Structures are given as C-alpha cells and as structure tokens.
XYZ file of C-alpha atoms in Angstrom:
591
model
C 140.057 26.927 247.461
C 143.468 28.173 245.396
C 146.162 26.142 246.597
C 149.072 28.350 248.302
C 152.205 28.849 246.979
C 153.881 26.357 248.776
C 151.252 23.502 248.174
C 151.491 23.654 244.657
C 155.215 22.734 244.405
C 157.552 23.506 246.869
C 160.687 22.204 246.537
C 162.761 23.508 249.036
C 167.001 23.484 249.083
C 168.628 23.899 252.200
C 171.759 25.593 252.984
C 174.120 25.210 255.784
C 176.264 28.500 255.302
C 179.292 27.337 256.888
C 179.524 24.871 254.402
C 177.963 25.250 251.124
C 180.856 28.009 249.699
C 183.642 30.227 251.212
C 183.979 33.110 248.777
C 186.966 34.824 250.357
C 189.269 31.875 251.240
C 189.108 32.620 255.149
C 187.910 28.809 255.303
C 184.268 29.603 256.211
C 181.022 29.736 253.739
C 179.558 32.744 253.892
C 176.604 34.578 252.380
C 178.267 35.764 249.318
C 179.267 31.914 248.516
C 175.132 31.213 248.866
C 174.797 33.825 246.252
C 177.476 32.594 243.817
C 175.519 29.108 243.698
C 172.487 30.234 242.842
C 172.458 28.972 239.229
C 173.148 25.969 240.524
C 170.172 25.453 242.822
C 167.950 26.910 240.334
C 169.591 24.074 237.537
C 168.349 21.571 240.255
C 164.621 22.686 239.794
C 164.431 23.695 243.713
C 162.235 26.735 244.134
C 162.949 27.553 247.551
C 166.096 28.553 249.452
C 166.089 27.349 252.938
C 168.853 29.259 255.213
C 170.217 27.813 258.014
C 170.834 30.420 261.017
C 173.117 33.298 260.043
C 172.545 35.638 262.712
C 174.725 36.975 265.064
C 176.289 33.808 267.447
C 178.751 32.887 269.494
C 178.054 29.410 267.304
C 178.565 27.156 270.871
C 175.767 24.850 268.704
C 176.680 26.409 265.542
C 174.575 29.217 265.304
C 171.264 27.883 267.314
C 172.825 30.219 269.983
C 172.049 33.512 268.863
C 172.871 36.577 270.244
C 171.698 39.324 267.891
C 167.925 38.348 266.192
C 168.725 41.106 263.964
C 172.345 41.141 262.755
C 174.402 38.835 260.751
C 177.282 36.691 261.790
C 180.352 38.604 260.211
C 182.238 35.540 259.069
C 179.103 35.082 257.014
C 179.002 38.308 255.842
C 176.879 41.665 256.433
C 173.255 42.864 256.699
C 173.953 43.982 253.072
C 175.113 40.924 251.824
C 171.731 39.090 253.298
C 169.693 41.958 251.342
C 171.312 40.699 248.560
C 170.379 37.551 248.885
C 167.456 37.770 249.565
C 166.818 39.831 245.910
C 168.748 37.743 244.504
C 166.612 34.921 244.781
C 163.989 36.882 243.916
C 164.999 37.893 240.977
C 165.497 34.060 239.298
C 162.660 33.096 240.579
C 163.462 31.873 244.203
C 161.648 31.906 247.286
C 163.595 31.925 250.931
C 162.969 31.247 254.278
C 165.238 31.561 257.426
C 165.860 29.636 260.765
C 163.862 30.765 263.176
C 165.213 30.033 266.735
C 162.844 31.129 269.493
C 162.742 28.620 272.037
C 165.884 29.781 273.275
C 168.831 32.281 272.744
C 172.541 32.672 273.671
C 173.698 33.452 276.603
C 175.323 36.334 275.449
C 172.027 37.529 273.984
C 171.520 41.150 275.395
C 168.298 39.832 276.808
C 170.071 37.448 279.023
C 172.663 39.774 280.311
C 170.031 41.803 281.436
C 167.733 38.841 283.135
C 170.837 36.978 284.788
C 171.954 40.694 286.029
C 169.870 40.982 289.166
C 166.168 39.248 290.182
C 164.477 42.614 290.032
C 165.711 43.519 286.502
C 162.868 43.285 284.439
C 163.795 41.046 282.334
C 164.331 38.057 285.072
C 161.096 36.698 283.914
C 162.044 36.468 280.350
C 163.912 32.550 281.201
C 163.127 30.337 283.212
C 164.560 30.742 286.873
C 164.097 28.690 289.659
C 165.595 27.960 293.576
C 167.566 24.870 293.995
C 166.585 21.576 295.580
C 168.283 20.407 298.769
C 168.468 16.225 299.072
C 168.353 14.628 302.569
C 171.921 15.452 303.582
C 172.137 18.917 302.419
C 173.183 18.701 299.041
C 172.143 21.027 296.516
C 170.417 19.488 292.957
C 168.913 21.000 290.515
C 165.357 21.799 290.345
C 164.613 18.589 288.525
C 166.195 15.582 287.066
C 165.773 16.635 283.043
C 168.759 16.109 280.914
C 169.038 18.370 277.952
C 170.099 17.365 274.709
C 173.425 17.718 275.078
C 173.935 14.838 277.850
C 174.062 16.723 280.702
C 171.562 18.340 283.445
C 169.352 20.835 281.688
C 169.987 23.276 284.621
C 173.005 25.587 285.556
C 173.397 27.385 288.343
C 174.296 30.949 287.969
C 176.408 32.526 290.953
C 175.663 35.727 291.265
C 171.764 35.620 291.801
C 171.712 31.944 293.409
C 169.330 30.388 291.074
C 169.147 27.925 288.331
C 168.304 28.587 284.898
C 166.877 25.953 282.316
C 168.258 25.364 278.776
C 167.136 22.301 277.133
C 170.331 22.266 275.089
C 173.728 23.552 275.520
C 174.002 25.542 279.229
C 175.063 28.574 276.778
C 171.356 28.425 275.483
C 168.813 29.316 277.954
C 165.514 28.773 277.700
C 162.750 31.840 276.878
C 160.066 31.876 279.471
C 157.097 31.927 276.836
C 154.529 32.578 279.626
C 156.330 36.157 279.540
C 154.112 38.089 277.251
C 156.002 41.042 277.283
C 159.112 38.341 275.983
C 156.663 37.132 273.362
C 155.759 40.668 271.913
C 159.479 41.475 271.566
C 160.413 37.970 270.004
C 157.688 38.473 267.292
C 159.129 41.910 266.467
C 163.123 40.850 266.430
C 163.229 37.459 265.237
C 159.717 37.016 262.701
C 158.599 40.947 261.922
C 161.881 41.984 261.116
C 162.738 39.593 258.665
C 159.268 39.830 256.823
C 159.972 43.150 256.345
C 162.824 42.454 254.304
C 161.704 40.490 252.106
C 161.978 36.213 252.920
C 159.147 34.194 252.425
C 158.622 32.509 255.555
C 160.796 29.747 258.191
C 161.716 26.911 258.997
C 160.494 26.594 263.224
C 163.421 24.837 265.270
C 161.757 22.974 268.088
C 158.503 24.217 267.552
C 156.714 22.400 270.403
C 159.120 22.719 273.185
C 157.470 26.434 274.050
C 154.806 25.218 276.784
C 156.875 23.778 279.498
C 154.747 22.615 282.394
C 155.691 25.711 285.244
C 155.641 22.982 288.247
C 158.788 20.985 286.729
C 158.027 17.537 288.007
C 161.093 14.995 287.927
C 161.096 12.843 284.629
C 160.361 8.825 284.971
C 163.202 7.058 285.610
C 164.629 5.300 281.817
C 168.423 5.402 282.487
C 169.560 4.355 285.541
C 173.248 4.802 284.873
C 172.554 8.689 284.338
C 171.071 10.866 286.690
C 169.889 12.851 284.414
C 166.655 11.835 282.611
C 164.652 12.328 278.718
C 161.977 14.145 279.648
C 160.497 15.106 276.456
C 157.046 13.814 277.463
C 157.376 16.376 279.461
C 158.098 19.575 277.331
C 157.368 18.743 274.030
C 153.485 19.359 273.180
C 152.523 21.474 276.183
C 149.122 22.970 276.813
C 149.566 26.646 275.611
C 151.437 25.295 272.264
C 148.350 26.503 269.906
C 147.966 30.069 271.900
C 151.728 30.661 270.915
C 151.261 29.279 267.169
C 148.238 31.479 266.953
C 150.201 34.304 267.953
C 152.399 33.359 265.381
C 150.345 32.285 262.690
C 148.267 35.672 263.019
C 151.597 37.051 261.727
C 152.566 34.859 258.779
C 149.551 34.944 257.366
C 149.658 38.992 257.243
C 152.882 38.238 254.721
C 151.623 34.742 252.805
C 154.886 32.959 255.004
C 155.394 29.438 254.857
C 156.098 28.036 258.253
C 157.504 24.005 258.407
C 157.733 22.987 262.261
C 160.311 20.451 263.771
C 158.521 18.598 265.802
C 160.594 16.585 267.807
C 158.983 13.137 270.322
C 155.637 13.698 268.652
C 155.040 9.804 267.952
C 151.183 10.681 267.839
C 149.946 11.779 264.631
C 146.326 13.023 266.261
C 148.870 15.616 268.342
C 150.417 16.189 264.381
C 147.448 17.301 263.327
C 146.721 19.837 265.608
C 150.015 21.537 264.390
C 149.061 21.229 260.719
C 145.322 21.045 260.535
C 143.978 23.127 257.505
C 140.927 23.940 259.353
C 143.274 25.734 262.453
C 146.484 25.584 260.740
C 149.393 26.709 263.134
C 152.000 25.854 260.935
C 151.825 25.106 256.974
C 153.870 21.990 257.801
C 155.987 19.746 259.977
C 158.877 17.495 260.145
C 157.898 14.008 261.276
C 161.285 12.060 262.791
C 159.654 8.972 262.341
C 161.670 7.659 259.842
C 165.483 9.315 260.485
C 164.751 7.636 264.080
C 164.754 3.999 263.073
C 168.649 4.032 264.201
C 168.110 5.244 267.555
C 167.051 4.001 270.762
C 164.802 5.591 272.557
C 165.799 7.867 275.177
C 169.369 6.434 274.567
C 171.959 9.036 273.534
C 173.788 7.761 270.164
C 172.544 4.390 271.019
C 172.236 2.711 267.664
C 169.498 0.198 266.889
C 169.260 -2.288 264.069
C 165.614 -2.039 261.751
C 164.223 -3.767 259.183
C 162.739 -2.331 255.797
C 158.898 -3.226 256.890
C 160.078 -0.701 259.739
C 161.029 2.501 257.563
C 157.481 1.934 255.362
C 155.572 2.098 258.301
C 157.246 5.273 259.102
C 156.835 6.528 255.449
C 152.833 5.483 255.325
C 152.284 6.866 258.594
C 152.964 10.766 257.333
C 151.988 9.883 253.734
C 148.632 8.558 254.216
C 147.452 10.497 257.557
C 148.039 13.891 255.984
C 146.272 13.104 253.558
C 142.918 11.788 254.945
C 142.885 14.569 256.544
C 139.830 17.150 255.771
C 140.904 19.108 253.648
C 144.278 16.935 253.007
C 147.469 19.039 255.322
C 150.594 19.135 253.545
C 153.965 16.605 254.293
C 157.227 17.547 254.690
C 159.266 14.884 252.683
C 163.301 14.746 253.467
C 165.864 12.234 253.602
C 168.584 14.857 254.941
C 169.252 17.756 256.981
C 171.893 19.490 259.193
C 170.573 17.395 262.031
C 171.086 14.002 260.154
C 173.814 11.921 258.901
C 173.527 11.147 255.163
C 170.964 8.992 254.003
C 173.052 6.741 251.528
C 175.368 5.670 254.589
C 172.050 5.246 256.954
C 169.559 3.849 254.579
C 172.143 1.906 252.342
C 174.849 1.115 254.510
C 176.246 -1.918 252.410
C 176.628 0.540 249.332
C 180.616 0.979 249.687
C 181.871 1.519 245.997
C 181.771 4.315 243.732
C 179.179 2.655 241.550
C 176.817 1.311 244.497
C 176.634 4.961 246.161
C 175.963 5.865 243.008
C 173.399 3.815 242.746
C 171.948 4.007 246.289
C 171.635 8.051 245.254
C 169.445 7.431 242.422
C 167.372 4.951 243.615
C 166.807 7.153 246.719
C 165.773 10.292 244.682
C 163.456 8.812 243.021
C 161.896 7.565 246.623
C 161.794 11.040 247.803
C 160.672 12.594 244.792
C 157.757 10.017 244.348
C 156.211 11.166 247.958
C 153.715 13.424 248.038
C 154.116 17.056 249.660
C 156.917 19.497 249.805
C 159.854 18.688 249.047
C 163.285 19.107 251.136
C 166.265 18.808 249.715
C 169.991 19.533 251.768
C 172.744 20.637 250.245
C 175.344 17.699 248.728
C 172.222 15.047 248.792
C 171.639 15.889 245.148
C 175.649 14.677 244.419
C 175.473 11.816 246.944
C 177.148 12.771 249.471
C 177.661 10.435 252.224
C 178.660 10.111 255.914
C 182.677 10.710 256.502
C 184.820 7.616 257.291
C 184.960 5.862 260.680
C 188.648 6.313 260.214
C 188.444 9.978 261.683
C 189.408 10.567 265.109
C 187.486 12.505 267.268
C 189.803 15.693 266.519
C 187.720 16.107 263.257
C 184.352 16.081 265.420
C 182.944 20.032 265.533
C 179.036 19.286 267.252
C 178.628 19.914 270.363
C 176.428 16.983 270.760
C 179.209 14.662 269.168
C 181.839 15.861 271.440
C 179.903 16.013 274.781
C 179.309 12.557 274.275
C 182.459 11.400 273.496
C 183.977 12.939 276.248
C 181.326 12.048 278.828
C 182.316 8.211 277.703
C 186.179 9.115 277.816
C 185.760 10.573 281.431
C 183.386 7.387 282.705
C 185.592 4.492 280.660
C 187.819 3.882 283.827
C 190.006 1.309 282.541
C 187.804 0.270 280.020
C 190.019 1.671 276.725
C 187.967 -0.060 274.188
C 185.010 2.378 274.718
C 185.917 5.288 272.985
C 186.513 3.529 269.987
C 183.091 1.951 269.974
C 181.277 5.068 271.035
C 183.411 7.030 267.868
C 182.029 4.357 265.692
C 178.028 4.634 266.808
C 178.916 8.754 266.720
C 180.209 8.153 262.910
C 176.866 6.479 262.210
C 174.370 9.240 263.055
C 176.162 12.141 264.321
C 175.335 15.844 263.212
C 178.696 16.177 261.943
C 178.520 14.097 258.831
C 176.414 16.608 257.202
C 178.123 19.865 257.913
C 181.073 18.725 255.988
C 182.015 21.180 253.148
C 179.967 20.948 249.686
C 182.073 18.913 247.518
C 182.014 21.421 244.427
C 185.064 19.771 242.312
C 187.826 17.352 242.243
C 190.133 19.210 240.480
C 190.491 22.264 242.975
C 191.774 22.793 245.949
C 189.558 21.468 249.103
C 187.234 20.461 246.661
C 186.345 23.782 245.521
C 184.720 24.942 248.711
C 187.144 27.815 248.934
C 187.153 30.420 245.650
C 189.619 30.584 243.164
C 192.501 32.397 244.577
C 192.143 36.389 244.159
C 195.436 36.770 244.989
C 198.231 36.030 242.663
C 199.771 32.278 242.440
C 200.901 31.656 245.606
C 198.290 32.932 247.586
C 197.801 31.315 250.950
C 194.353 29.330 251.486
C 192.910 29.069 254.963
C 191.983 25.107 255.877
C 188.247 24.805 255.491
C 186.400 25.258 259.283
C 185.760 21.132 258.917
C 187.571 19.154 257.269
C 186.554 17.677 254.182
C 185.046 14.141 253.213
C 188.196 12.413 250.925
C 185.556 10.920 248.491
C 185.364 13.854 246.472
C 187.969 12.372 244.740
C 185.666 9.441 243.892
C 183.013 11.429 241.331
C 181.289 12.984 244.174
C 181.487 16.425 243.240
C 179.156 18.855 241.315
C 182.385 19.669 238.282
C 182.503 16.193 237.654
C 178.718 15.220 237.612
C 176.860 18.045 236.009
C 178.023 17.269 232.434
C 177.499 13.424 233.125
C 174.031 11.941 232.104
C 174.340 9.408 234.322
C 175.276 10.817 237.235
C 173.071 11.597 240.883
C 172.712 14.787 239.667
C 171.607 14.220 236.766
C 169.028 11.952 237.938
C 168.075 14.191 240.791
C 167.016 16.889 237.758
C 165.180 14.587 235.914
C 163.182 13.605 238.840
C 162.640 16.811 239.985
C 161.323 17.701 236.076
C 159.349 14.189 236.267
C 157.276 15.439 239.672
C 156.364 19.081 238.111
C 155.574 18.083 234.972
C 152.748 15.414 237.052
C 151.905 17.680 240.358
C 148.749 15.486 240.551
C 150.254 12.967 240.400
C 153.455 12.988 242.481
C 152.474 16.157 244.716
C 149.351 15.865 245.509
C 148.524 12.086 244.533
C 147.517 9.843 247.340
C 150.028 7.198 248.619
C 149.346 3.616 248.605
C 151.805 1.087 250.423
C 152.517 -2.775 248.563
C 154.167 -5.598 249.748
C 154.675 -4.732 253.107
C 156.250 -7.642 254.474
C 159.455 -7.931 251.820
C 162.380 -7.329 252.919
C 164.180 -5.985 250.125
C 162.366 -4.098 248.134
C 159.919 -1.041 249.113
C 156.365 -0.872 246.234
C 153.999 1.546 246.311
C 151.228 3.143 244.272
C 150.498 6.895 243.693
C 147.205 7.769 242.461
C 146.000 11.083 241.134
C 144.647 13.723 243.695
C 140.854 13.431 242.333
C 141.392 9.232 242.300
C 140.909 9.587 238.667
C 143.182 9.063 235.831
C 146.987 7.625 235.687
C 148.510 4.965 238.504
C 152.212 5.256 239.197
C 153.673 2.123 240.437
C 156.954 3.005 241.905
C 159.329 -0.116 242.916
C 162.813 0.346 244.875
C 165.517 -2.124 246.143
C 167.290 -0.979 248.697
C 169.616 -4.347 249.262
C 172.713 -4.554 247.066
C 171.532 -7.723 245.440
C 169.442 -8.333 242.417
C 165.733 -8.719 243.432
C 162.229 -9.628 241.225
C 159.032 -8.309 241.791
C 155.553 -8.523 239.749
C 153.427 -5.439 238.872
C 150.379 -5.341 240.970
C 147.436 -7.033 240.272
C 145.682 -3.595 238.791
C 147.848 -2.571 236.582
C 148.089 -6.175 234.986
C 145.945 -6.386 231.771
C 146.415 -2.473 231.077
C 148.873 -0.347 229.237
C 151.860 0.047 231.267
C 154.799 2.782 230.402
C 157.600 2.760 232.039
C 158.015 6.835 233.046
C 161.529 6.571 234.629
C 164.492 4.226 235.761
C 167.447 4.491 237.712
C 169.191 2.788 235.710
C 169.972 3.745 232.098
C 169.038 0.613 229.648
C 165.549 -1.041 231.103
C 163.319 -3.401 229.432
C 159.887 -3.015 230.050
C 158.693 -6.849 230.324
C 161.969 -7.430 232.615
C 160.809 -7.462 236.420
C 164.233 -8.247 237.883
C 166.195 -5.559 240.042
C 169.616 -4.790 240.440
C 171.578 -3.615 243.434
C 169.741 -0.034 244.522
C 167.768 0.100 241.359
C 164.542 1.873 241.417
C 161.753 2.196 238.664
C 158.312 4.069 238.383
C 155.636 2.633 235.613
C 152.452 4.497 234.785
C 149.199 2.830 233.304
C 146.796 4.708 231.804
C-alpha cells in the first residue's frame, strides 16, 4: 500500500507566531514575519510548516483561547495575509498545518456568550454546566474536586444563571460539551472544514483525548493533600466516546488527504496509544507521546521537578520507537525534542552544558539523536540554532504563561513568612516552564533585539517597540541564525546535514526499525537502526550526553565487517578511535 505523504518524510517546523518574526516593529511576530522566513525553513530541509494558533483570541493562554474559529488575530495579521501563507508555502514546496483547538474555546467566543446568557438559550448545552455542591454546614463547592491545569479548581461559578461551568484550563476557557451533537456539527464546519477549504494540509490536535469526559463527574482520588483541588486526568483523558469523535473527525481528513498528529496527554499505556494511531482504524495519523519531556516532573505535582537517570529517557525513547513499529502494519511516531509546551532540550537534557562550545556541542549531538529516530519529524523554531532555556537570573516580571505565573503567585500568596519560597519555586519554574520557548527567534547578533523586529522602514531614528517577551541575552554568544548559517561548524549547519543524511536513507532512518544497546550505561545512549525490510545496511548510532570524555566498543555484529563512519558531530574523527568527547555523537554504517 503507497505510503502517504506524510509517512514518507515528514519533517515538520513549527512556528510560534508571536515569536518567530515581527515584520512591522510593533514588537509582535506576525504572519507576514512567517512568510519572510520561508527560505530559511526550506534551507533547513523541513517540508512542513506547523502553525501555532493564530485565530482570533483574547490570548489569556496565548491564543488556546479562541474566540473567532474563523478570523485571524490582527496583531498577527489578516485573513489575507494567512491566504498568503498558505500559497506561499505551496509554492516552494511546503506543506502546512494549523492548531486545532476544540476541546475548548474562549470565553468570549460568541458561542459562550450565548450559552452563559440564560439556561434556555440553546446553546446552554454546548459546555458543560452543572448545580453546585453544598458540604455539611452549608457551604457551597464545586461540583467536584478536579483541578485544571492551571492550579486552581477546574470550575467557576457564573452569577447570573447560578451554575458552574468546567474548563480544564484557564476559567477563561470553558469546556465544549462534546455529547452536544449539534456543537459537534458546527465545530467541524468552523474550526476543521473551513480551513481545508483554504488550502492547509492538515493539524496538529491540542488535547486530543480530553473530549469524553465521564457526565457523572465523580471526585478525583486524593494525591495532594495540601491542595484541595485534585489531578484528575485518569479521569478525562481517554474517555469512552474518544473513537466516535475521532471518527467523526477522521471521516473528514481523509476527504482532503490531512495529516492529523494528536497530543495525547496522561496516556502512559501504549495499548490505549494504539487505538489513537492504529493503521487498521486510524483516528489520527499520529501522536505525541510525553513520555520522555516528563522525566523532570512529578507526577501529579505542579512544577515539581524530579531528578532521572539516562537508562530512564531510553526507556521512554524505546517505548514509542519499538511499539509503533511492531505494530501491524507499523503506525507512524512523532519524534520531538521541543515545542511551545517545553523548555529547551539542551538546558533539560544537557543541563551541565554551560559554555558557548558545550551548548554547541550538546545541539549537535542532540540532532543527530532526533534525526536518527524513526517517524516524522518535529522540529520548533530556534532548536535548529540551539537555543536554550533563559537564565534563572530573571525575575518573575519576565514570566508571560499563564501556567508560570499562576503558580508563582499561588506560592507567593501561601509562603506566610516563609520568603525563601519564591525564589526556589522561580528556579524549578526556570527549569521547565512554557516560557523558555516562546522567547523571540534569535535571528542575528548584530541587530537590534536580535533581529526579531525588521529593519527599520522608517528613516534613522525610527522608534522600535520592545519585543512582547523579552529576549534570551545569549544571542550574543553565536546563537543566532546571521552568525551560524555561513559557519560549517555550527548547529545549523549540522542540523542540515542531518536532515540531508535521513532523506537521502528514508529506509534507513525513517522507516528503519529501532534497536536499543547498552541499556544500563550511564553516559552514553547506543542504538542500532536497521533497514525497514531487515535487509541491507546497519546504522550504529552512539551519543554522550555527559560533558566528559567516554569509550564505547562497536557491537558485536558489526565487528568483523566493513564499517563507514556516515556522520560525526564533531569535525576531525578517526574511524578506529572509540573514545567520546563531551556531547559528541557519531553514526557508523556496515554494509
């Protein structure tokens, strides 16, 4: 059976509008800045444009609040500026996909307004309403004990009809009530139809299996006694009527060859993966797994940071790599390092890498261990200059998530006399928070804010806005595009060449079966790739991810063969030497 577009190759580049580039100097990205770098993502070798949410927003969570399905956010630009786009792409070559954002909308959404505006209106039963609870003494609680994402109840009550409504995130983003068919029809049409019809090639699914909510809302277990709210994503995540809905969905896609990759959120189980991604009742074409950007994190613990060990992050790695694969016929991974939900993955997977040279280093080395995995492949914007997390330094001023800021001010309002607290919490927020990848693209060192904002239209003298978020001082340092895309030996260099490497060998490195070595070391992370038939050339791809110099031997089948060495982090290798330096990385073929 012909592969589908997206199986053969897909390497994807994401986006995140309000920071890639600001084209008229008003301190925001916009759409026209997406279509000035163009060239530049197509240099890369990406062949898909991934577009974080543009539409129409109060942007409360930055633009996962949206009001208008079908209209643009102006800062960003207009509808003619996304048509643009969207040929644009077309024309070198580019596929793109949007955000979609269905399991909830803004507040200000014209569907709201209309369902919080009496119980009769007929759109009450388009979110989820519900009667409060009374304790012993009288005191009103909210239907249940969930906590929503944001740290706080996952309930608010609204005034004026005397009821709750549910919003598993920010109170300003209720909840759909997907049980509503008449909802579901019209959500189809605004958010998916109308896109399709102008062109993109398919979405990216925010919180794809948080639709099926059980209707009876029991009270969550009990994990965090000092809260009284509780996780309760065992709860909505994965609920009955999740493949009715994706069927629905899928019925659509498939009408306009989309690509659909699904977040999938508290999904530990890779038997309830499959029943997103199975190629004989595919709902999606693919999913994000979380197993491995969760390492950090404790468990139902908000920005409660964990320590792991390298043996942990392979068996996160194997898990997606080897069980999409024995699948029948194989599903398709999602590989990614970074996204606008993650902090950058030199500062979480290389943490001691603290010079110029070793984040250089720590870039290369981890290209070449995303570009070695099998499946699609997700890049986010800044990864391929090695960009990294912002410095613990800032205070909480330079903070613009939601999530970040809740949090920190939760712990501010609970410290008591404790003044040591914020600091600690603004330290474990600097680790993983949102924030540290939504600061602006680093473009150049030479220009103004890093050449996020264009080249002044105006005459010398021109007044530039400050960009939206304030921008990460190491641009100075080499990490920018200007200074790194005439420099052979720079991340972005490397990122090229191992984005040429993988589609010059898609049987290889695409579709080639995963095979995990040396599980137990501590240091350095081996595996094999094997051709998709089993037949032919054996990668053997070798990484250190410590900042010391490491040794390793070539496994036992490719000894006593002839053994190539296809590609190196590092500039001047000899083949017979099997030591490592700090965040070095190699792949060797045998034939």
């Amino acid at each position: 059976m012909p592969k589908t577009w997206w199986e053969r190759e897909a390497i994807v580049y994401q986006v995140w509008p309000a920071s890639f580039a600001d084209s008229n100097n008003d301190g925001f990205g916009d759409i026209p800045g997406i279509i000035s770098k163009l060239d530049h993502i197509n240099s890369l070798g990406a062949n898909t444009l991934w577009v974080s949410p543009h539409y129409a927003s109060p942007r409360i969570d930055e633009g996962y609040d949206i009001s208008d399905y079908k209209a643009v956010y102006p800062p960003f630009g207009t509808m003619e500026d996304t048509e643009r786009l969207i040929r644009e792409c077309h024309q070198r070559g580019l596929k793109i996909i949007f955000d979609l954002v269905i399991n909830h909308t803004s507040d200000q959404h014209a569907w709201f307004k209309a369902s919080r505006s009496s119980k009769s209106n007929p759109k009450r039963d388009w979110y989820i309403w519900r009667p409060a609870k009374y304790d012993d003494k009288g005191n009103m609680l909210p239907p249940n004990n969930w906590r929503s994402y944001f740290n706080e109840s996952a309930w608010t009550w609204d005034e004026h009809t005397q009821e709750y409504y549910l919003h598993l995130f920010c109170k300003e983003q209720p909840d759909l009530n997907w049980t509503c068919e008449d909802a579901r029809k019209q959500i189809y049409q605004d958010a998916i139809i109308f896109w399709l019809e102008k062109g993109i090639n398919g979405f990216r699914v925010d919180t794809v299996n948080m639709y099926s909510k059980p209707m009876d809302f029991p009270d969550a277990e009990v994990t965090d006694s000092d809260n009284p709210y509780q996780p309760a994503h065992s709860l909505f995540c994965n609920g009955p009527e999740m493949p009715k809905y994706l069927r629905e969905i899928s019925a659509i896609f498939d009408k306009y060859d989309a690509m659909t990759v699904g977040e999938l959120p508290s999904t530990p189980d890779f038997k309830q993966v499959l029943r997103y991604i199975d190629p004989n009742d595919p709902q999606l074409s693919m999913v994000f797994s979380f197993d491995h950007v969760s390492l950090d994190r404790g468990e139902g613990q908000h920005f409660y940071l964990r320590s792991w060990k390298l043996p942990e992050l392979k068996n996160a790695i194997a898990h997606m790599q080897t069980f999409v694969r024995n699948s029948s016929p194989p599903a398709i991974a999602a590989t990614y390092l970074e996204n606008h939900d993650q902090p950058r993955s030199i500062s979480r997977f290389c943490p001691a890498a603290q010079t110029p040279e070793e984040t250089k280093r720590a870039g290369k080395m981890l290209a070449m261990f995303q570009t070695a995995m099998s499946g699609a492949q997700f890049i986010y914007q800044g990864q391929e200059i090695g960009m990294t997390n912002f410095p613990d330094t800032w205070g909480p001023h330079e903070y613009k998530d939601v999530d970040s800021l809740n949090y920190y001010n939760y712990v501010v309002a609970h410290s008591g006399d404790d003044t040591s607290k914020p600091g600690e919490v603004l330290k474990k927020i600097n680790r993983i928070a949102r924030d540290n990848a939504r600061t602006p693209v680093q473009w150049s060192s030479a220009q103004p804010y890093a050449g996020f904002m264009a080249p002044s239209q105006g005459g010398e003298g021109k007044q530039l806005h400050k960009p939206w978020m304030r921008i990460n001082d190491n641009y100075k340092d080499g990490i920018n595009v200007e200074d790194q895309v005439h420099d052979p030996d720079s991340v972005l260099a490397f990122w090229k060449q191992a984005i040429a490497m993988r589609q010059a060998r898609p049987a290889l490195f695409v579709h080639g079966t995963y095979e995990p070595l040396d599980h137990e070391n501590q240091h350095t992370f081996s595996f094999l790739k094997r051709a998709e038939d089993g037949k032919g050339t054996v990668a053997y791809i070798v990484l250190n991810f410590s900042e010391k110099q490491q040794t390793f031997t070539l496994p036992t089948e490719l000894q006593g063969r002839k053994v190539e060495l296809l590609m190196g982090t590092q500039q001047k290798v000899h083949l017979q030497e099997h030591r490592l330096g700090g965040y070095e990385g190699r792949i060797y073929v045998a034939s």
